[in-house]
Amino acid sequence: FPSHDIFIQAHYVAYQHAKYQRPNVSIGIALNIDDFQGVTTEQEFMAKEKIAEQAWFSDILLWNTVPTWITTQFPWFDWPFQNATSSLDFYALNYYSSYQVHDGGWTSPFPASPSTASSWLHPYPPGLDHLAHVLEERYHNVKPYFEIVVTENGVSTFQNDWNDGELRGRHFQQIKHVVDSYVSTSWTLDKVFMWSYIDNFEWSTGFTQRFGFLWVAVIDGGERVGGLCILRGCMPTKTMLESAHRNHEIERAKEFGIRVGKPKPDWKA
């Protein structure tokens, strides 16, 4: 944590440099923020406070002030720049989970949130609408017209779940509905990037969890990692076709004034 102020200052300096090089480029900084909601007025107040605790980076960059809870715990934290509010062109948001806030401040996932392969992930697409409006309400005084870009969102399923298409499809459709129906007089929400386009090696969980928009067949634990296409299907077939093509070109080499011996396949290779 002690180096966070350096990173924020680095963002401001990098922003100014990038704008000097390419004045028309849009620059933001992606923040991980979960949504919190309450039913009663008191619960909703606590929910907004929990959102604010996650958004302290944007408090500094948009309000040009350091939150009191930070200066109280870390009095050395300094923020010398005076024009920080001009260092963001859009609000980049990594949004994954939503929680209900109950009396006393304890939280729980929404009942409608489906189970996923990740213990930390509780997807609830309607929460994106709520979170976006809370952020707009919080920063409207300094950014009357602003754009929210969701830079990450998605669901996770287990590697061996062969019937996870319904969960993925339903989630993507619900996120699309939230974006299409978002209503605001000033801020916009029309760009969402899903994590991720295809299943990938997901950090410490490797191939055991799937986040992809597209399902990828993976064999994990065998002699080689891959799927039907990589090991026994289209890729080996294309390799053999390319080898046959090269063999044919070598056989025709004399037509181009090149003398070579008769080519012989190396099947072991």
PDB file of N, CA and C in Angstrom, residues 43 46 122 178 194 203 224 253 266:
ATOM      1  N   GLN A  43     -29.529   0.635   5.044  1.00  0.00           N
ATOM      2  CA  GLN A  43     -28.754  -0.393   4.364  1.00  0.00           C
ATOM      3  C   GLN A  43     -28.139   0.146   3.075  1.00  0.00           C
ATOM      4  N   MET A  46     -25.100   2.238   3.824  1.00  0.00           N
ATOM      5  CA  MET A  46     -23.936   1.400   4.085  1.00  0.00           C
ATOM      6  C   MET A  46     -23.404   0.784   2.791  1.00  0.00           C
ATOM      7  N   HIS A 122     -19.714 -13.860  -7.554  1.00  0.00           N
ATOM      8  CA  HIS A 122     -21.168 -13.951  -7.361  1.00  0.00           C
ATOM      9  C   HIS A 122     -21.846 -13.041  -8.383  1.00  0.00           C
ATOM     10  N   VAL A 178     -28.906  -5.205 -19.569  1.00  0.00           N
ATOM     11  CA  VAL A 178     -28.596  -4.082 -18.680  1.00  0.00           C
ATOM     12  C   VAL A 178     -28.019  -2.917 -19.479  1.00  0.00           C
ATOM     13  N   MET A 194     -15.962  -8.761 -22.115  1.00  0.00           N
ATOM     14  CA  MET A 194     -16.128  -9.947 -21.296  1.00  0.00           C
ATOM     15  C   MET A 194     -14.768 -10.602 -21.021  1.00  0.00           C
ATOM     16  N   TRP A 203      -4.739 -17.872 -14.240  1.00  0.00           N
ATOM     17  CA  TRP A 203      -3.928 -17.565 -13.083  1.00  0.00           C
ATOM     18  C   TRP A 203      -3.609 -18.829 -12.279  1.00  0.00           C
ATOM     19  N   ARG A 224       0.353 -34.491 -23.188  1.00  0.00           N
ATOM     20  CA  ARG A 224       0.376 -33.174 -23.817  1.00  0.00           C
ATOM     21  C   ARG A 224      -0.920 -32.439 -23.523  1.00  0.00           C
ATOM     22  N   ALA A 253      11.441 -29.072 -58.338  1.00  0.00           N
ATOM     23  CA  ALA A 253      12.540 -28.110 -58.269  1.00  0.00           C
ATOM     24  C   ALA A 253      13.300 -28.007 -59.591  1.00  0.00           C
ATOM     25  N   ASP A 266      10.162 -37.992 -43.359  1.00  0.00           N
ATOM     26  CA  ASP A 266      10.694 -38.425 -42.065  1.00  0.00           C
ATOM     27  C   ASP A 266       9.515 -38.575 -41.123  1.00  0.00           C
TER      28      ASP A 266
END
